[in-house]
CSV table of C-alpha atoms in Angstrom, one decimal:
chain,number,residue,atom,x,y,z
A,6,MET,CA,5.1,-21.5,37.0
A,7,VAL,CA,1.3,-21.2,37.2
A,8,ASP,CA,-0.8,-22.8,34.5
A,9,LEU,CA,-3.7,-20.8,32.9
A,10,HIS,CA,-5.3,-23.2,30.5
A,11,GLY,CA,-1.9,-24.3,29.3
A,12,LEU,CA,-0.3,-20.8,29.4
A,13,GLU,CA,2.6,-21.0,31.9
A,14,LEU,CA,2.9,-17.8,33.9
A,15,ASP,CA,5.2,-16.2,36.4
A,16,PRO,CA,3.5,-16.9,39.8
A,17,LEU,CA,3.7,-13.2,40.7
A,18,VAL,CA,1.9,-12.1,37.5
A,19,ALA,CA,-0.6,-14.9,37.8
A,20,ALA,CA,-1.5,-13.9,41.4
A,21,GLU,CA,-2.6,-10.5,40.3
A,22,LEU,CA,-5.0,-11.7,37.6
A,23,PRO,CA,-8.7,-11.8,38.0
A,24,PRO,CA,-10.5,-15.2,37.9
A,25,TRP,CA,-10.7,-16.8,34.4
A,26,ASP,CA,-14.5,-16.5,34.3
A,27,ASP,CA,-14.1,-12.7,34.8
A,28,ILE,CA,-11.5,-12.5,32.0
A,29,LEU,CA,-13.6,-14.5,29.6
A,30,GLY,CA,-16.8,-12.6,30.4
A,31,HIS,CA,-15.1,-9.3,30.0
A,32,LEU,CA,-13.6,-10.2,26.6
A,33,ALA,CA,-17.0,-11.6,25.4
A,34,ALA,CA,-18.6,-8.3,26.4
A,35,ARG,CA,-16.3,-6.1,24.4
A,36,PRO,CA,-18.5,-4.0,22.2
A,37,LEU,CA,-16.1,-3.9,19.2
A,38,PRO,CA,-13.4,-6.6,19.1
A,39,ALA,CA,-10.5,-6.2,16.6
A,40,VAL,CA,-11.8,-9.1,14.4
A,41,ALA,CA,-15.0,-7.2,13.8
A,42,VAL,CA,-13.1,-4.1,12.6
A,43,LEU,CA,-10.9,-6.2,10.3
A,44,ARG,CA,-14.0,-8.0,8.8
A,45,ALA,CA,-15.7,-4.7,8.1
A,46,ALA,CA,-12.6,-3.3,6.4
A,47,ALA,CA,-12.1,-6.4,4.3
A,48,GLY,CA,-15.8,-6.2,3.3
A,49,GLU,CA,-15.6,-2.6,2.3
A,50,GLY,CA,-12.2,-3.0,0.4
A,51,ARG,CA,-10.7,-0.1,2.3
A,52,PRO,CA,-8.1,-0.7,5.0
A,53,VAL,CA,-8.4,0.8,8.4
A,54,VAL,CA,-5.4,2.7,9.8
A,55,GLN,CA,-3.5,2.0,13.0
A,56,PRO,CA,-0.7,4.1,14.5
A,57,ARG,CA,2.0,3.0,16.8
A,58,CYS,CA,1.8,4.6,20.2
A,59,GLY,CA,2.9,4.0,23.8
A,60,VAL,CA,4.2,6.0,26.7
A,61,GLY,CA,5.0,5.1,30.3
A,62,GLY,CA,2.5,6.9,32.6
A,63,GLN,CA,-1.1,6.0,32.9
A,64,ARG,CA,-2.4,9.5,32.6
A,65,GLU,CA,-0.1,10.2,29.7
A,66,MET,CA,-1.2,7.0,27.9
A,67,LEU,CA,-4.8,7.9,28.3
A,68,ALA,CA,-4.1,11.4,27.0
A,69,LEU,CA,-2.3,10.0,24.0
A,70,LEU,CA,-5.1,7.7,23.1
A,71,GLY,CA,-7.5,10.5,23.5
A,72,GLU,CA,-5.5,12.7,21.1
A,73,LEU,CA,-5.2,10.1,18.5
A,74,GLU,CA,-8.8,8.8,18.4
A,75,PRO,CA,-10.2,11.9,16.7
A,76,ALA,CA,-7.9,11.3,13.7
A,77,GLY,CA,-10.0,8.3,12.9
A,78,PRO,CA,-7.9,5.1,13.4
A,79,GLY,CA,-9.7,1.8,13.1
A,80,ILE,CA,-7.5,0.2,15.8
A,81,LEU,CA,-5.2,1.9,18.4
A,82,SER,CA,-1.9,0.5,19.7
A,83,VAL,CA,-0.5,-0.1,23.1
A,84,THR,CA,3.2,-0.2,22.3
A,85,ILE,CA,5.0,-1.9,25.2
A,86,ASP,CA,8.3,-0.7,26.7
A,87,SER,CA,11.5,-2.6,26.2
A,88,HIS,CA,11.9,-3.8,29.8
A,89,THR,CA,8.5,-5.4,29.8
A,90,ARG,CA,9.3,-6.9,26.3
A,91,LEU,CA,12.3,-8.7,27.9
A,92,ARG,CA,10.4,-9.7,31.0
A,93,ARG,CA,12.3,-7.3,33.3
A,94,PHE,CA,9.1,-6.4,35.1
A,95,ASP,CA,10.8,-5.2,38.3
A,96,THR,CA,12.9,-2.7,36.3
A,97,ALA,CA,9.8,-1.5,34.4
A,98,THR,CA,7.9,-1.1,37.7
A,99,GLU,CA,10.7,0.8,39.3
A,100,LEU,CA,11.0,3.2,36.4
A,101,LEU,CA,7.2,3.6,36.3
A,102,ARG,CA,7.3,4.6,40.0
A,103,ARG,CA,10.3,7.0,39.7
A,104,ARG,CA,10.5,8.3,36.0
A,105,PRO,CA,7.8,7.0,33.8
A,106,ALA,CA,8.9,9.4,31.0
A,107,ASP,CA,12.1,7.3,30.7
A,108,LEU,CA,10.1,4.3,29.5
A,109,ASN,CA,9.9,3.9,25.8
A,110,GLY,CA,6.4,2.4,25.9
A,111,TYR,CA,3.6,1.4,28.2
A,112,PRO,CA,4.5,-1.2,30.9
A,113,LEU,CA,1.2,-3.1,30.9
A,114,VAL,CA,2.3,-5.8,33.3
A,115,SER,CA,3.5,-3.2,35.8
A,116,HIS,CA,0.4,-1.1,35.5
A,117,GLY,CA,-1.8,-4.2,35.9
A,118,TRP,CA,-5.0,-5.3,34.2
A,119,GLN,CA,-7.2,-2.8,36.0
A,120,ARG,CA,-5.4,0.1,34.4
A,121,GLY,CA,-5.4,-1.8,31.1
A,122,ARG,CA,-9.2,-1.9,31.3
A,123,GLU,CA,-9.1,1.9,31.8
A,124,LEU,CA,-7.4,2.1,28.4
A,125,THR,CA,-9.8,-0.2,26.6
A,126,GLU,CA,-12.8,1.7,28.0
A,127,ALA,CA,-11.4,5.1,27.3
A,128,VAL,CA,-11.7,4.7,23.5
A,129,THR,CA,-14.3,3.4,21.1
A,130,VAL,CA,-12.0,1.5,18.9
A,131,PRO,CA,-10.2,-1.8,19.9
A,132,LEU,CA,-6.6,-1.9,21.1
A,133,GLU,CA,-3.7,-4.0,20.0
A,134,VAL,CA,-0.6,-4.8,22.1
A,135,ARG,CA,2.6,-4.4,20.0
A,136,HIS,CA,5.8,-5.4,21.7
A,137,GLY,CA,8.6,-7.5,20.3
A,138,SER,CA,8.9,-10.2,23.1
A,139,PRO,CA,10.4,-13.6,22.3
A,140,ASP,CA,8.3,-14.8,25.3
A,141,GLY,CA,5.1,-12.7,25.6
A,142,ARG,CA,3.1,-15.1,27.8
A,143,ASP,CA,2.8,-13.0,30.9
A,144,LEU,CA,2.1,-9.9,28.9
A,145,PHE,CA,-0.6,-11.8,26.9
A,146,ALA,CA,-2.4,-12.9,30.1
A,147,VAL,CA,-2.5,-9.3,31.4
A,148,ALA,CA,-3.6,-8.0,28.0
A,149,LEU,CA,-6.5,-10.5,28.0
A,150,ALA,CA,-7.6,-9.5,31.5
A,151,ALA,CA,-7.5,-5.9,30.3
A,152,GLY,CA,-9.9,-6.7,27.5
A,153,ILE,CA,-7.5,-6.3,24.6
A,154,THR,CA,-8.6,-8.3,21.6
A,155,SER,CA,-5.5,-8.1,19.3
A,156,TYR,CA,-2.0,-9.3,20.1
A,157,GLU,CA,1.0,-9.1,17.8
A,158,GLY,CA,3.9,-11.5,17.6
A,159,GLY,CA,5.2,-14.9,16.9
A,160,GLY,CA,8.0,-17.3,17.7
A,161,ILE,CA,10.2,-16.4,14.8
A,162,GLY,CA,9.3,-12.8,14.0
A,163,TYR,CA,9.4,-11.6,17.6
A,164,ASN,CA,12.7,-13.4,18.3
A,165,LEU,CA,15.2,-13.3,15.5
A,166,PRO,CA,14.9,-9.5,14.7
A,167,TYR,CA,15.0,-8.4,18.3
A,168,SER,CA,17.1,-10.8,20.4
A,169,LYS,CA,20.7,-11.9,20.2
A,170,ASP,CA,20.6,-15.2,21.9
A,171,VAL,CA,17.1,-16.6,22.6
A,172,PRO,CA,16.9,-20.2,21.2
A,173,LEU,CA,14.2,-20.7,18.7
A,174,ALA,CA,12.9,-23.7,20.6
A,175,ARG,CA,12.2,-21.4,23.6
A,176,SER,CA,10.4,-18.7,21.7
A,177,LEU,CA,8.4,-21.1,19.4
A,178,ARG,CA,7.1,-23.0,22.4
A,179,ALA,CA,6.2,-19.8,24.4
A,180,TRP,CA,4.2,-18.6,21.4
A,181,GLN,CA,2.7,-22.0,21.0
A,182,GLN,CA,1.1,-21.6,24.4
A,183,VAL,CA,-0.2,-18.2,23.5
A,184,ASP,CA,-1.8,-19.6,20.4
A,185,ALA,CA,-3.2,-22.5,22.3
A,186,LEU,CA,-5.0,-20.2,24.7
A,187,CYS,CA,-6.4,-18.3,21.7
A,188,GLY,CA,-7.8,-21.7,20.6
A,189,VAL,CA,-9.4,-22.1,24.1
A,190,LEU,CA,-10.9,-18.7,23.8
A,191,ALA,CA,-12.2,-19.3,20.2
A,192,THR,CA,-13.9,-22.5,21.4
A,193,ALA,CA,-15.7,-20.3,24.0
A,194,GLY,CA,-16.7,-17.8,21.3
A,195,VAL,CA,-14.0,-15.1,21.9
A,196,VAL,CA,-11.9,-14.5,18.8
A,197,ILE,CA,-8.5,-12.9,19.4
A,198,ASP,CA,-6.8,-11.3,16.4
A,199,ARG,CA,-3.2,-12.7,16.3
A,200,GLU,CA,-1.0,-10.4,14.1
A,201,LEU,CA,2.2,-11.9,12.7
A,202,PHE,CA,5.1,-9.5,12.4
A,203,GLY,CA,6.3,-10.0,8.8
A,204,THR,CA,8.4,-6.9,8.9
A,205,LEU,CA,11.3,-8.8,10.6
A,206,THR,CA,14.5,-6.7,10.6
A,207,ALA,CA,12.8,-4.1,8.4
A,208,VAL,CA,15.9,-3.8,6.2
A,209,LEU,CA,15.6,-4.7,2.5
A,210,MET,CA,13.4,-7.6,3.3
A,211,PRO,CA,12.7,-9.8,0.3
A,212,PRO,CA,9.0,-10.4,0.1
A,213,SER,CA,9.3,-14.2,0.0
A,214,ILE,CA,11.3,-14.3,3.3
A,215,SER,CA,8.7,-12.1,5.1
A,216,LEU,CA,5.8,-14.3,3.7
A,217,ALA,CA,7.6,-17.6,4.4
A,218,VAL,CA,8.1,-16.7,8.0
A,219,THR,CA,4.5,-15.6,8.5
A,220,VAL,CA,3.1,-18.7,6.6
A,221,LEU,CA,5.0,-21.0,9.0
A,222,GLU,CA,3.9,-19.0,12.1
A,223,ALA,CA,0.3,-19.0,10.7
A,224,VAL,CA,0.3,-22.7,10.2
A,225,ALA,CA,1.7,-23.2,13.7
A,226,ALA,CA,-0.9,-20.9,15.2
A,227,ALA,CA,-3.8,-22.4,13.3
A,228,ARG,CA,-2.8,-25.9,14.5
A,229,GLU,CA,-3.2,-24.6,18.1
A,230,GLY,CA,-6.7,-23.3,17.4
A,231,VAL,CA,-6.2,-19.6,16.4
A,232,ARG,CA,-9.1,-18.5,14.2
A,233,CYS,CA,-8.1,-14.9,13.2
A,234,LEU,CA,-4.7,-14.1,11.8
A,235,SER,CA,-3.4,-10.8,10.6
A,236,VAL,CA,-0.5,-11.4,8.3
A,237,ALA,CA,1.7,-8.3,8.1
A,238,TYR,CA,4.0,-7.4,5.2
A,239,PRO,CA,6.5,-4.5,5.2
A,240,GLN,CA,6.4,-1.9,2.4
A,241,GLY,CA,9.6,-2.4,0.5
A,242,GLY,CA,9.3,0.6,-1.9
A,243,GLU,CA,8.5,-0.8,-5.3
A,244,LEU,CA,4.7,-0.5,-5.8
A,245,HIS,CA,4.1,-3.5,-8.1
A,246,GLN,CA,6.2,-5.8,-5.9
A,247,ASP,CA,4.5,-4.6,-2.8
A,248,VAL,CA,1.0,-5.0,-4.2
A,249,ALA,CA,1.9,-8.5,-5.4
A,250,ALA,CA,3.2,-9.5,-2.0
A,251,LEU,CA,0.0,-8.2,-0.2
A,252,ARG,CA,-2.2,-10.0,-2.7
A,253,ALA,CA,-0.1,-13.2,-2.2
A,254,VAL,CA,-1.2,-13.3,1.4
A,255,ARG,CA,-4.7,-14.5,0.6
A,256,THR,CA,-3.4,-17.0,-2.0
A,257,LEU,CA,-0.9,-18.5,0.4
A,258,ALA,CA,-3.5,-18.6,3.2
A,259,ALA,CA,-5.8,-20.6,0.9
A,260,ARG,CA,-3.0,-23.0,0.0
A,261,TYR,CA,-1.7,-23.7,3.5
A,262,LEU,CA,-4.4,-22.9,6.0
A,263,ASP,CA,-7.8,-24.3,7.0
A,264,PRO,CA,-10.6,-22.2,5.4
A,265,ALA,CA,-12.1,-21.8,8.8
A,266,VAL,CA,-9.2,-19.5,9.7
A,267,GLU,CA,-9.9,-15.8,8.9
A,268,VAL,CA,-6.8,-14.2,7.4
A,269,PHE,CA,-6.4,-10.4,6.9
A,270,PRO,CA,-3.4,-8.9,5.0
A,271,VAL,CA,-1.8,-6.0,6.8
A,272,LEU,CA,0.7,-3.5,5.5
A,273,HIS,CA,3.4,-2.0,7.7
A,274,GLU,CA,4.3,1.3,6.1
A,275,PHE,CA,8.0,1.7,5.2
A,276,MET,CA,10.1,0.7,8.2
A,277,GLY,CA,13.6,1.6,6.8
A,278,VAL,CA,15.5,4.8,6.7
A,279,PHE,CA,12.9,7.5,6.4
A,280,PRO,CA,12.9,10.7,4.3
A,281,ARG,CA,14.0,13.8,6.3
A,282,THR,CA,11.7,16.4,4.9
A,283,PRO,CA,8.2,16.4,6.2
A,284,GLU,CA,6.8,16.8,2.7
A,285,TYR,CA,8.5,13.8,1.2
A,286,ALA,CA,7.9,11.7,4.4
A,287,ASN,CA,4.2,12.5,4.2
A,288,LEU,CA,4.1,11.6,0.5
A,289,LEU,CA,5.6,8.2,1.4
A,290,ILE,CA,2.9,7.8,4.1
A,291,LEU,CA,0.2,8.6,1.6
A,292,GLN,CA,1.6,6.2,-0.9
A,293,GLY,CA,1.5,3.5,1.8
A,294,GLY,CA,-2.2,4.0,2.2
A,295,LEU,CA,-2.7,3.7,-1.5
A,296,LEU,CA,-0.6,0.6,-1.6
A,297,ALA,CA,-2.6,-1.0,1.2
A,298,ARG,CA,-5.8,-0.5,-0.7
A,299,LEU,CA,-4.4,-1.7,-4.1
A,300,GLY,CA,-3.0,-4.8,-2.4
A,301,GLY,CA,-6.3,-5.7,-0.6
A,302,ALA,CA,-5.0,-5.1,2.9
A,303,ALA,CA,-7.5,-4.9,5.8
A,304,LYS,CA,-5.2,-2.7,7.8
A,305,VAL,CA,-2.3,-0.3,7.4
A,306,VAL,CA,0.0,0.5,10.2
A,307,SER,CA,1.0,4.2,9.7
A,308,LYS,CA,4.2,6.2,10.1
A,309,THR,CA,4.8,9.9,10.7
A,310,GLY,CA,6.5,12.9,9.2
A,311,GLN,CA,8.9,12.8,12.2
A,312,GLU,CA,10.1,9.3,11.6
A,313,ALA,CA,13.6,10.3,10.7
A,314,TYR,CA,14.1,12.1,14.0
A,315,GLY,CA,12.9,9.7,16.7
A,316,ILE,CA,9.7,9.0,18.6
A,317,PRO,CA,6.9,11.2,17.0
A,318,ASP,CA,4.7,13.4,19.1
A,319,ALA,CA,0.9,13.0,19.1
A,320,ALA,CA,0.2,15.7,16.6
A,321,ALA,CA,2.6,14.0,14.0
A,322,ASN,CA,1.0,10.6,14.7
A,323,ALA,CA,-2.5,12.0,14.1
A,324,ALA,CA,-1.3,13.6,10.9
A,325,GLY,CA,0.2,10.2,9.8
A,326,ILE,CA,-3.1,8.5,10.5
A,327,ARG,CA,-4.9,11.0,8.3
A,328,ALA,CA,-2.4,10.9,5.5
A,329,ALA,CA,-2.5,7.1,5.3
A,330,ALA,CA,-6.3,7.2,5.4
A,331,LEU,CA,-6.3,9.6,2.5
A,332,GLY,CA,-4.0,7.3,0.5
A,333,ALA,CA,-6.4,4.5,1.2
A,334,SER,CA,-9.5,6.4,0.2
A,335,GLU,CA,-11.5,6.4,-3.0
A,336,LEU,CA,-9.9,9.8,-3.8
A,337,LEU,CA,-7.1,8.0,-5.5
A,338,ASP,CA,-9.2,5.4,-7.4
A,339,PHE,CA,-8.0,6.9,-10.7
A,340,VAL,CA,-4.6,5.4,-10.0
A,341,ARG,CA,-3.9,2.4,-12.3
A,342,ILE,CA,-0.9,0.1,-12.1
A,343,ASP,CA,0.5,-2.5,-14.5
A,344,GLU,CA,-1.5,-5.5,-13.5
A,345,SER,CA,0.5,-7.9,-15.7
A,346,ARG,CA,3.6,-6.8,-13.9
A,347,VAL,CA,1.9,-7.4,-10.5
A,348,ALA,CA,0.7,-10.8,-11.7
A,349,GLU,CA,4.2,-11.8,-12.7
A,350,GLU,CA,5.7,-10.7,-9.4
A,351,GLN,CA,3.0,-12.5,-7.5
A,352,HIS,CA,3.7,-15.7,-9.4
A,353,TRP,CA,7.4,-15.7,-8.5
A,354,ILE,CA,6.8,-14.6,-4.9
A,355,GLU,CA,4.4,-17.5,-4.3
A,356,ARG,CA,6.9,-19.9,-6.0
A,357,GLU,CA,9.7,-18.7,-3.8
A,358,VAL,CA,7.6,-19.0,-0.7
A,359,ALA,CA,6.7,-22.6,-1.7
A,360,GLU,CA,10.3,-23.5,-2.2
A,361,LEU,CA,11.1,-22.2,1.3
A,362,VAL,CA,8.2,-23.5,3.4
A,363,GLU,CA,7.2,-26.8,1.8
A,364,PRO,CA,10.3,-28.7,2.8
A,365,VAL,CA,9.7,-27.5,6.3
A,366,LEU,CA,6.0,-28.3,6.3
A,367,ALA,CA,6.7,-31.8,4.9
A,368,HIS,CA,8.1,-32.8,8.3
A,369,GLY,CA,5.7,-34.2,10.9
A,370,GLU,CA,6.8,-32.0,13.7
A,371,LEU,CA,6.6,-28.3,12.6
A,372,LEU,CA,8.5,-26.5,15.4
A,373,PRO,CA,11.6,-28.8,15.3
A,374,ALA,CA,11.6,-28.5,11.5
A,375,ILE,CA,11.6,-24.7,11.7
A,376,GLU,CA,14.5,-24.8,14.2
A,377,ALA,CA,16.5,-27.2,11.9
A,378,ALA,CA,15.8,-25.1,8.9
A,379,PHE,CA,17.2,-21.9,10.5
A,380,ALA,CA,20.2,-23.8,11.9
A,381,ALA,CA,21.0,-25.1,8.4
A,382,GLY,CA,20.3,-21.7,6.7
A,383,ARG,CA,17.4,-23.2,4.7
A,384,LEU,CA,15.4,-20.4,6.4
A,385,ASP,CA,17.2,-17.2,7.0
A,386,ILE,CA,16.7,-13.5,7.8
A,387,PRO,CA,19.0,-10.8,6.4
A,388,PHE,CA,20.7,-8.4,8.9
A,389,SER,CA,19.5,-10.3,11.9
A,390,ALA,CA,21.3,-9.7,15.2
A,391,SER,CA,20.4,-13.2,16.4
A,392,ILE,CA,23.0,-16.0,16.5
A,393,HIS,CA,20.1,-18.3,15.6
A,394,ALA,CA,19.8,-17.0,12.1
A,395,ARG,CA,22.7,-17.2,9.8
A,396,SER,CA,22.0,-13.9,8.1
A,397,GLN,CA,23.9,-15.0,5.0
A,398,VAL,CA,21.3,-13.6,2.6
A,399,VAL,CA,22.2,-10.3,1.0
A,400,PRO,CA,19.3,-8.4,-0.7
A,401,ARG,CA,19.7,-5.7,-3.4
A,402,ARG,CA,17.3,-3.5,-5.3
A,403,ASP,CA,17.0,-3.9,-9.0
A,404,ARG,CA,16.8,-0.9,-11.4
A,405,THR,CA,13.1,-0.5,-10.6
A,406,GLY,CA,13.7,-0.5,-6.8
A,407,ALA,CA,12.3,-4.0,-6.3
A,408,ILE,CA,14.1,-6.1,-3.7
A,409,ARG,CA,16.0,-9.2,-5.1
A,410,TYR,CA,18.4,-11.8,-3.8
A,411,ALA,CA,22.0,-10.8,-4.6
A,412,ASP,CA,23.3,-13.7,-2.3
A,413,ARG,CA,20.7,-16.3,-1.3
A,414,GLY,CA,23.0,-17.8,1.3
A,415,ALA,CA,21.7,-21.4,1.8
A,416,LEU,CA,18.1,-20.8,0.9
A,417,PRO,CA,16.9,-23.7,-1.2
A,418,PHE,CA,15.8,-21.9,-4.3
A,419,SER,CA,15.5,-23.6,-7.6
A,420,ARG,CA,17.6,-22.8,-10.6
A,421,PRO,CA,14.9,-20.8,-12.4
A,422,VAL,CA,14.3,-18.6,-9.3
A,423,LEU,CA,18.0,-17.9,-8.9
A,424,ALA,CA,18.4,-17.2,-12.6
A,425,ARG,CA,15.6,-14.6,-12.5
A,426,HIS,CA,17.1,-12.7,-9.6
A,427,ALA,CA,20.5,-12.7,-11.2
A,428,ALA,CA,19.1,-11.4,-14.5
A,429,LEU,CA,17.1,-8.7,-12.7
A,430,LEU,CA,20.2,-7.5,-10.8
A,431,ARG,CA,22.5,-7.5,-13.8
A,432,GLU,CA,23.7,-4.1,-14.8
A,433,VAL,CA,22.2,-2.5,-11.7
A,434,ASP,CA,25.5,-1.0,-10.8
A,435,GLY,CA,26.7,-0.1,-14.3
A,436,ASP,CA,30.4,0.4,-14.3
A,437,ARG,CA,30.7,1.4,-10.6
A,438,PRO,CA,32.8,-1.1,-8.7
A,439,ARG,CA,31.2,-1.6,-5.3
A,440,SER,CA,31.2,-4.5,-2.8
A,441,LEU,CA,28.0,-6.3,-2.1
A,442,ILE,CA,27.7,-4.7,1.3
A,443,GLU,CA,28.4,-1.2,-0.1
A,444,ALA,CA,25.7,-1.6,-2.7
A,445,ALA,CA,23.2,-3.0,-0.1
A,446,THR,CA,23.9,0.0,2.1
A,447,ALA,CA,23.1,2.4,-0.7
A,448,ASP,CA,19.9,0.4,-1.3
A,449,ILE,CA,19.0,0.8,2.4
A,450,HIS,CA,19.1,4.6,1.9
A,451,TYR,CA,16.8,4.3,-1.2
A,452,PHE,CA,14.3,6.9,-0.2
A,453,LEU,CA,16.9,9.4,0.9
A,454,GLU,CA,18.2,9.3,-2.6
A,455,LYS,CA,14.7,9.5,-4.1
A,456,GLU,CA,14.1,12.5,-1.8
A,457,SER,CA,17.2,14.3,-3.0
A,458,GLN,CA,16.3,13.7,-6.6
A,459,SER,CA,12.7,15.0,-6.1
A,460,LEU,CA,13.3,18.2,-4.2
A,461,THR,CA,14.8,21.3,-5.6
A,462,ARG,CA,16.5,22.1,-2.3
A,463,ALA,CA,17.6,19.9,0.6
A,464,PRO,CA,16.9,21.9,3.8
A,465,TYR,CA,18.0,19.1,6.2
A,466,ARG,CA,21.4,17.8,5.1
A,467,THR,CA,22.1,15.5,8.0
A,468,ARG,CA,20.2,13.5,10.6
A,469,SER,CA,21.1,16.0,13.2
A,470,ASP,CA,19.5,18.9,11.3
A,471,THR,CA,16.1,18.4,13.0
A,472,PRO,CA,13.5,20.9,11.9
A,473,SER,CA,12.9,23.3,14.7
A,474,ARG,CA,9.2,22.8,14.9
A,475,PHE,CA,9.7,19.1,15.8
């Protein structure tokens, strides 16, 4: 391994990088780093919109960014292919050479930092790398050399939802090195935005699990010197609960982080089973923009009307950006929500997060404490494919659509917290006898049911009935 200010790299990747002074100078000269966009959005009280986007070929990626920028995103994405995410750089390079269209994202390591700079210089807004790697060190180094100022991921959130058998010790320590290099850069005056992926498995995620994971990742990152954190939360579907969770980000940051660390709440629009009709899908995207504004988010990561049918095309992605931006605009300022209900939700979310994270933070060594907590089930993620999470937690929706704990597994919640969840879930099924898993499955398809109830006709009856214009 080659050491780049504490970041251990594959020698072949390290050999292709420019000198550190060149990387540092190029980053310092970026005209609009991501942190500046987030600061402006937070100051104006209106979140910027960011789409997900990434294709294999260089020409195609440049064209995609060029098609999306006129829609007005505040930040654009470079979504990375799955081979690069798993460090299969040779496979990604071979596919890039022979069939780049077969890649499900942009193989930045294979393209190299020079082509990465072509991307950053092709648009006027900053880029963020989104990937899903349990070990994103090599990708991070190439992203820095490319001039990319925002990098998503973390040792928990980019491991347990994506990988079956990557030990937490490995992913946590890989991301510790990434965060430590961000600290080195911050000392030199270059602030990298580190976004934490609170979405996790994106399936019925209780807000306190999402926020507990990001709090622990945030504390770990801040201890290594990170000075800009975007804390992401996934839209669950019940407006008051979602607004409360977003607002809790700032409260929790003030409680657990040094005030010198800038924290920006981020909303990921609904990541679960998406409505099939473009009209209802676009309504959900619009609502996501409104939710982001009501919750005080600095950024909303948008979805598209084609979400139920696979990877969206550029036109749908641009339309998704515009719909989310409209939802986040002053056009909907007349919308009022029950603030007392939001305050009650926020109180209980923050209490649940405290009951999850404070026993872990009480240990002297944070990373071993996180590993031990997941091994014992005191931290857990529902529906995780990883053998390093117990996945004993079973969430349910209550009668309002808010996500509760039907089975808390081994999470160390107090009696009042458990009593509240039990009370809120009581009578949710009425007289219908259903198993916990059957009921949770129905809750996962929550918006499909809403869609059916809202529309007078159902033109697309199955997932295979893709509208012809897609």
